[in-house]
Short mmCIF file of C-alpha atoms in Angstrom, two decimals:
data_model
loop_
_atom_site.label_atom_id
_atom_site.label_comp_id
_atom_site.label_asym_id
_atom_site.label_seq_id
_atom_site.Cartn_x
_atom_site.Cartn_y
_atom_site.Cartn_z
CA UNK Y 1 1.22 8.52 45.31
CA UNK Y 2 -0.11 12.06 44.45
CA UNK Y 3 -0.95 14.08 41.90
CA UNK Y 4 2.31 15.58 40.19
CA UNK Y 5 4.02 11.84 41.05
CA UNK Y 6 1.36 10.09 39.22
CA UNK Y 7 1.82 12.53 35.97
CA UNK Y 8 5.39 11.85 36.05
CA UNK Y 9 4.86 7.97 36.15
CA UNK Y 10 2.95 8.15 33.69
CA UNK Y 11 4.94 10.08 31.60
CA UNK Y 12 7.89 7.75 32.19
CA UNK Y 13 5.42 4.47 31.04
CA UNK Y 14 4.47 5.97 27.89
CA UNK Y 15 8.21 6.70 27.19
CA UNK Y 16 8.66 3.59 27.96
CA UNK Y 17 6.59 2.04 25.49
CA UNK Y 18 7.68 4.51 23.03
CA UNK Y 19 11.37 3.34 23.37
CA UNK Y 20 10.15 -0.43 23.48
CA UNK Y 21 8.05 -0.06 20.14
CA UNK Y 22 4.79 -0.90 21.96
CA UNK Y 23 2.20 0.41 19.68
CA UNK Y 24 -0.94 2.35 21.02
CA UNK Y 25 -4.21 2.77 18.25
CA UNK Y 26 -5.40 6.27 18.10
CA UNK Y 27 -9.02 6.77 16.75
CA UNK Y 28 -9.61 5.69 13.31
CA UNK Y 29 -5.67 4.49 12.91
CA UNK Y 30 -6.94 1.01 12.25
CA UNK Y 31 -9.04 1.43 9.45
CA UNK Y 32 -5.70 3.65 8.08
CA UNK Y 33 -2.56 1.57 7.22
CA UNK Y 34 0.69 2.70 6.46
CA UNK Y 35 3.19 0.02 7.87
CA UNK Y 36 2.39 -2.87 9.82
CA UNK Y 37 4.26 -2.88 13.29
CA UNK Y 38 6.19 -6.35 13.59
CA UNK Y 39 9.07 -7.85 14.11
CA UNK Y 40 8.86 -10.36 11.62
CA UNK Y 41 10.88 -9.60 8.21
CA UNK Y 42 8.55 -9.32 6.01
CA UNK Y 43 7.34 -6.40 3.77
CA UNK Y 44 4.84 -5.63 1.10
CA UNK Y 45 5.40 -4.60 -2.56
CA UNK Y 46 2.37 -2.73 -3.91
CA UNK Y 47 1.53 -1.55 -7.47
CA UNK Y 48 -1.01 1.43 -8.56
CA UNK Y 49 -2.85 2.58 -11.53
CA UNK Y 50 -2.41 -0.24 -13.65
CA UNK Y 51 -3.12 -2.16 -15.74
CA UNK Y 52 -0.89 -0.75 -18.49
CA UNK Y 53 -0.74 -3.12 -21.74
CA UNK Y 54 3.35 -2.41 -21.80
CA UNK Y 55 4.07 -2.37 -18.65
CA UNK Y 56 1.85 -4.31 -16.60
CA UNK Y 57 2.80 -7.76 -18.47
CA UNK Y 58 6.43 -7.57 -18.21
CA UNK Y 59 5.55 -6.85 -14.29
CA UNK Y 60 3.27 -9.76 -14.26
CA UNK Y 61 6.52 -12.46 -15.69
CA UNK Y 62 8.89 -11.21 -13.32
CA UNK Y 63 6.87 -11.54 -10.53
CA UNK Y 64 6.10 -15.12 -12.05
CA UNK Y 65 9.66 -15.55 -12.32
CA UNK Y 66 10.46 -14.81 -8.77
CA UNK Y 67 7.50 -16.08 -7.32
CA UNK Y 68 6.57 -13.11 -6.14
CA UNK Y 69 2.58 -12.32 -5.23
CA UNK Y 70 2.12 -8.72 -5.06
CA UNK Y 71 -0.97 -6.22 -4.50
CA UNK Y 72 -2.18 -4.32 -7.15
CA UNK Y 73 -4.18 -1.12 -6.73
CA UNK Y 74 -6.60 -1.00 -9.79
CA UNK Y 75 -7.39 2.00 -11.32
CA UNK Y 76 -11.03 1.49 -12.43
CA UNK Y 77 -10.45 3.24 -16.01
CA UNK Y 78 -7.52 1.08 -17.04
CA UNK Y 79 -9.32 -1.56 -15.84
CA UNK Y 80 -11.89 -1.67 -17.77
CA UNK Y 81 -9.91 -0.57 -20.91
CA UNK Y 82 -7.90 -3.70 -20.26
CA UNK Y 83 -10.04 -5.99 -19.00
CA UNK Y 84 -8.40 -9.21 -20.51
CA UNK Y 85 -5.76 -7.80 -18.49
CA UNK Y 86 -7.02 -7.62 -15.53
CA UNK Y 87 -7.98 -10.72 -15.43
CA UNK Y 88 -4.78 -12.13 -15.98
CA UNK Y 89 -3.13 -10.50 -12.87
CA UNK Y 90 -6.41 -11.88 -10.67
CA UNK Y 91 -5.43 -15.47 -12.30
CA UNK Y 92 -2.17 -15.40 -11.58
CA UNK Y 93 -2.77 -14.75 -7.67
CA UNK Y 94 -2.34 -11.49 -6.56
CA UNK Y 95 -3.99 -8.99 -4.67
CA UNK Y 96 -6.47 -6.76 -5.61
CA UNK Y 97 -7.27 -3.20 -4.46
CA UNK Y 98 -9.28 -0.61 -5.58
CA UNK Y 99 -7.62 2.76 -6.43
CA UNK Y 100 -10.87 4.66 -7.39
CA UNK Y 101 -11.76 4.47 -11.22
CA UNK Y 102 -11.21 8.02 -12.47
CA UNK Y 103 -7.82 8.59 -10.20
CA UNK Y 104 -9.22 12.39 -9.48
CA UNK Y 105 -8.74 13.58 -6.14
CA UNK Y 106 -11.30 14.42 -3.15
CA UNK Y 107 -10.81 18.15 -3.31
CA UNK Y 108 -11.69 17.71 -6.94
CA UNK Y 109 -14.72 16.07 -6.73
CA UNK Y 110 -16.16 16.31 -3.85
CA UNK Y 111 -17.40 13.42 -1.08
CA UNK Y 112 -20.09 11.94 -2.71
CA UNK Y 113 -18.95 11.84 -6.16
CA UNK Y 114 -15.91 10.82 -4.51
CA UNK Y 115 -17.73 7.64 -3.63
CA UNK Y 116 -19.31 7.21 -6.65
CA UNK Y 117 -16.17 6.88 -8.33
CA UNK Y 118 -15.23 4.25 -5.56
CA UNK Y 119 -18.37 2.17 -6.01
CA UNK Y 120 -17.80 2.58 -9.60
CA UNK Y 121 -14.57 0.48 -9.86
CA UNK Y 122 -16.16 -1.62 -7.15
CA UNK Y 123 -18.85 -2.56 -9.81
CA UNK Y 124 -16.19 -3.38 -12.41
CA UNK Y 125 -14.00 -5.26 -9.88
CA UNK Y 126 -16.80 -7.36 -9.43
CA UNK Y 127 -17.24 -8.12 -12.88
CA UNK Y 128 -13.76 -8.83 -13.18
CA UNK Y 129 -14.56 -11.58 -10.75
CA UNK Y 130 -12.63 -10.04 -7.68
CA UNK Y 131 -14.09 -8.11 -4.32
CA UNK Y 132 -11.53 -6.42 -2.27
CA UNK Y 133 -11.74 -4.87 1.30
CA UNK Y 134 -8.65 -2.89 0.51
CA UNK Y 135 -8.69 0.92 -0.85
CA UNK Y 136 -5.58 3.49 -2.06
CA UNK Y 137 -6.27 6.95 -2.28
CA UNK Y 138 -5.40 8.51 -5.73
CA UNK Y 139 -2.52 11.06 -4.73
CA UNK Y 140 -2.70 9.53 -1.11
CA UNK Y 141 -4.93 12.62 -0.90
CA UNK Y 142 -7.43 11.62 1.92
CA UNK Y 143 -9.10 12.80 5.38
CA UNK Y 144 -10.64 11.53 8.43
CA UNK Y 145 -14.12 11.48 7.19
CA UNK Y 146 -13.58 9.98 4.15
CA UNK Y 147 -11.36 6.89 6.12
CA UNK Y 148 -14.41 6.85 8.53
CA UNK Y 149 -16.85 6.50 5.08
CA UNK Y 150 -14.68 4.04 3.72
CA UNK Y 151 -14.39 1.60 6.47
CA UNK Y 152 -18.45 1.67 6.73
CA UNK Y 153 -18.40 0.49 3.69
CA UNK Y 154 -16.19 -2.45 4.58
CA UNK Y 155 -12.99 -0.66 3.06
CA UNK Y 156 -9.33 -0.04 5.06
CA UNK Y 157 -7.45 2.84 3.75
CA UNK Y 158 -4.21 1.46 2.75
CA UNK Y 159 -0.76 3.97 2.38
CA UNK Y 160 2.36 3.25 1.98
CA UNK Y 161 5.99 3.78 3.90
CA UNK Y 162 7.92 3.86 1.03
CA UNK Y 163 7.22 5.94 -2.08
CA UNK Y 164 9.86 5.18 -4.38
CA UNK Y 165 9.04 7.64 -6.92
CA UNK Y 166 9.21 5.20 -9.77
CA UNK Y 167 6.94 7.37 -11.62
CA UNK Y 168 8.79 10.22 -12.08
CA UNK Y 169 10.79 8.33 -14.30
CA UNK Y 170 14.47 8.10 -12.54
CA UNK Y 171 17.39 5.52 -13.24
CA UNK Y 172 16.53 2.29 -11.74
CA UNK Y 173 19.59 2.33 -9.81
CA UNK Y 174 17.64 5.45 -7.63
CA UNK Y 175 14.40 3.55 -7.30
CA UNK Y 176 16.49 0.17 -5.85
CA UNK Y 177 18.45 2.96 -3.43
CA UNK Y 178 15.50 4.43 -1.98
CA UNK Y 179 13.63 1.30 -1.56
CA UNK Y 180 17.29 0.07 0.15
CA UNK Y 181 17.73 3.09 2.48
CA UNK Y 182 14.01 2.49 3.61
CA UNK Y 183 13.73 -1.52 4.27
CA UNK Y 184 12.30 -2.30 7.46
CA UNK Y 185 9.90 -5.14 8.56
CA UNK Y 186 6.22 -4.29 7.90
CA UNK Y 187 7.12 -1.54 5.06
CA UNK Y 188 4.90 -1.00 2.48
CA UNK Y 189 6.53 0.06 -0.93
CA UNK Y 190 4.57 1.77 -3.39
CA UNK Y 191 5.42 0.92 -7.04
CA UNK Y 192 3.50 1.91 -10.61
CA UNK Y 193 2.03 0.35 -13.58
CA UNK Y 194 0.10 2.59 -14.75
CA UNK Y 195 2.40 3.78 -18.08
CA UNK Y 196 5.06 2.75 -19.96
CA UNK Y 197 8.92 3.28 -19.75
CA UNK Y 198 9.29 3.47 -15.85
CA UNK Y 199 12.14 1.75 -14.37
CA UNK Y 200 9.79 -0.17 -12.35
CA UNK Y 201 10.34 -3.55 -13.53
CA UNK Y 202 14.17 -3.22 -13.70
CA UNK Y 203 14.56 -2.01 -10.17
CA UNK Y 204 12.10 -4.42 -8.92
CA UNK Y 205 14.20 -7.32 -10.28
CA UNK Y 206 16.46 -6.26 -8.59
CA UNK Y 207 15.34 -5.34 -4.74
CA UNK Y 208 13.25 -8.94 -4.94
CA UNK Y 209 16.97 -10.59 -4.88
CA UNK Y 210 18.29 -7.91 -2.54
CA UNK Y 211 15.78 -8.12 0.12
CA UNK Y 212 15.64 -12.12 -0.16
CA UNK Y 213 19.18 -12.05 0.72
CA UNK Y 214 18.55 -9.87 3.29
CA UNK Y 215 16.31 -12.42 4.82
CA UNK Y 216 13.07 -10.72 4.08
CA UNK Y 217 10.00 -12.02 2.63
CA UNK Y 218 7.75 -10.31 -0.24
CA UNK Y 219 4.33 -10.54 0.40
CA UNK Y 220 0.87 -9.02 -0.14
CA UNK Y 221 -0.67 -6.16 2.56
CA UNK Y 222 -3.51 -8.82 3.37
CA UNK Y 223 -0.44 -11.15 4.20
CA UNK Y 224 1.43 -8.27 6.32
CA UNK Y 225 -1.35 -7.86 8.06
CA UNK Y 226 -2.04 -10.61 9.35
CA UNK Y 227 1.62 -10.11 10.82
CA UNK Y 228 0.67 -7.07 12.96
CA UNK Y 229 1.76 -6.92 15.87
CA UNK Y 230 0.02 -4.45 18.45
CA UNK Y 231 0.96 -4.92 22.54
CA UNK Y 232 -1.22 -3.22 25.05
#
């Protein structure tokens, strides 16, 4: 086989691949998560910025109501000004992940300060009685180095593949139809709890029943993971 056939082969594997769904890591993409590649119907509902004393409670009996466990992105400052709080959403089960404790971004502030902040809501996870190996990016604002920093600190950078926009504050009936028009298995939704009066909880209610019908299962990102599915 020569030269310019070989290239062409191997043009027509990769294609290949593409077409089939195989899934090929490029540097750093594993410490980086924004869906998990399966088959399997399954998908994760995630929640940042909270806890809120409004909002975070009704959130907390709905999921109890649906049996639903959830991850919940803690922002370190809400945290710790609702500590009681945030101890009730660690008793109840779910998922914690830290979201930075000042929610400023890394242009703002800056690498090492950056960190700081990090290890900051680290310290007051901790105290909570929680550690976590999962981290969110306030603004989903991030680069390569700081993924790189992160996961030598034992942290993987987790996005999202669904932003339902929840916090700009639009009818429920929007939130549920963007959530809809996005459903795949391994999705990651990104949801809010940070302040009140968001039609979180409403449209929530409702795409728990909608996806279960559906056939999918909610479940938290350490959960999806653990469905990933990567073929060489």
């Amino acid at each position: 086989m020569n030269k310019k056939v070989w290239h062409l082969w191997n043009a027509l594997v990769i294609t290949v691949a593409i077409v089939a769904g195989v899934h090929a890591y490029g540097p750093g993409e594993r410490e980086l998560v924004r869906k998990v590649p399966t088959t399997h119907k399954v998908v994760a509902f995630t929640f940042d910025d909270g806890p809120h004393p409004a909002a975070t409670p009704e959130l907390l009996a709905l999921l109890e109501e649906k049996e639903v466990k959830a991850t919940f992105f803690i922002l370190g400052r809400n945290g710790e000004a609702n500590l009681p709080l945030l101890k009730e959403i660690i008793a109840a089960g779910h998922e914690i992940g830290n979201h930075g404790y000042s929610h400023q971004f890394l242009r703002q502030m800056g690498m090492d300060r950056y960190l700081a902040d990090v290890k900051r809501n680290e310290a007051l996870l901790n105290r909570a009685g929680v550690t976590t190996t999962l981290f969110r990016p306030p603004g989903g604002g991030y680069n390569d180095n700081l993924v790189a920093k992160l996961q030598q600190d034992g942290y993987r950078t987790v996005m999202w593949s669904v932003d339902t926009r929840d916090w700009s504050r639009p009818d429920a009936d929007q939130v549920v139809k963007r959530a809809t028009d996005h459903l795949e298995p391994g999705a990651i939704f990104l949801f809010h709890d940070g302040q009140s009066d968001l039609p979180t909880v409403k449209a929530v209610r409702i795409l728990i029943d909608r996806f279960r019908e559906q056939g999918y299962s909610i479940v938290t990102v350490g959960e999806l993971l653990r469905y990933e599915e990567v073929r060489h």
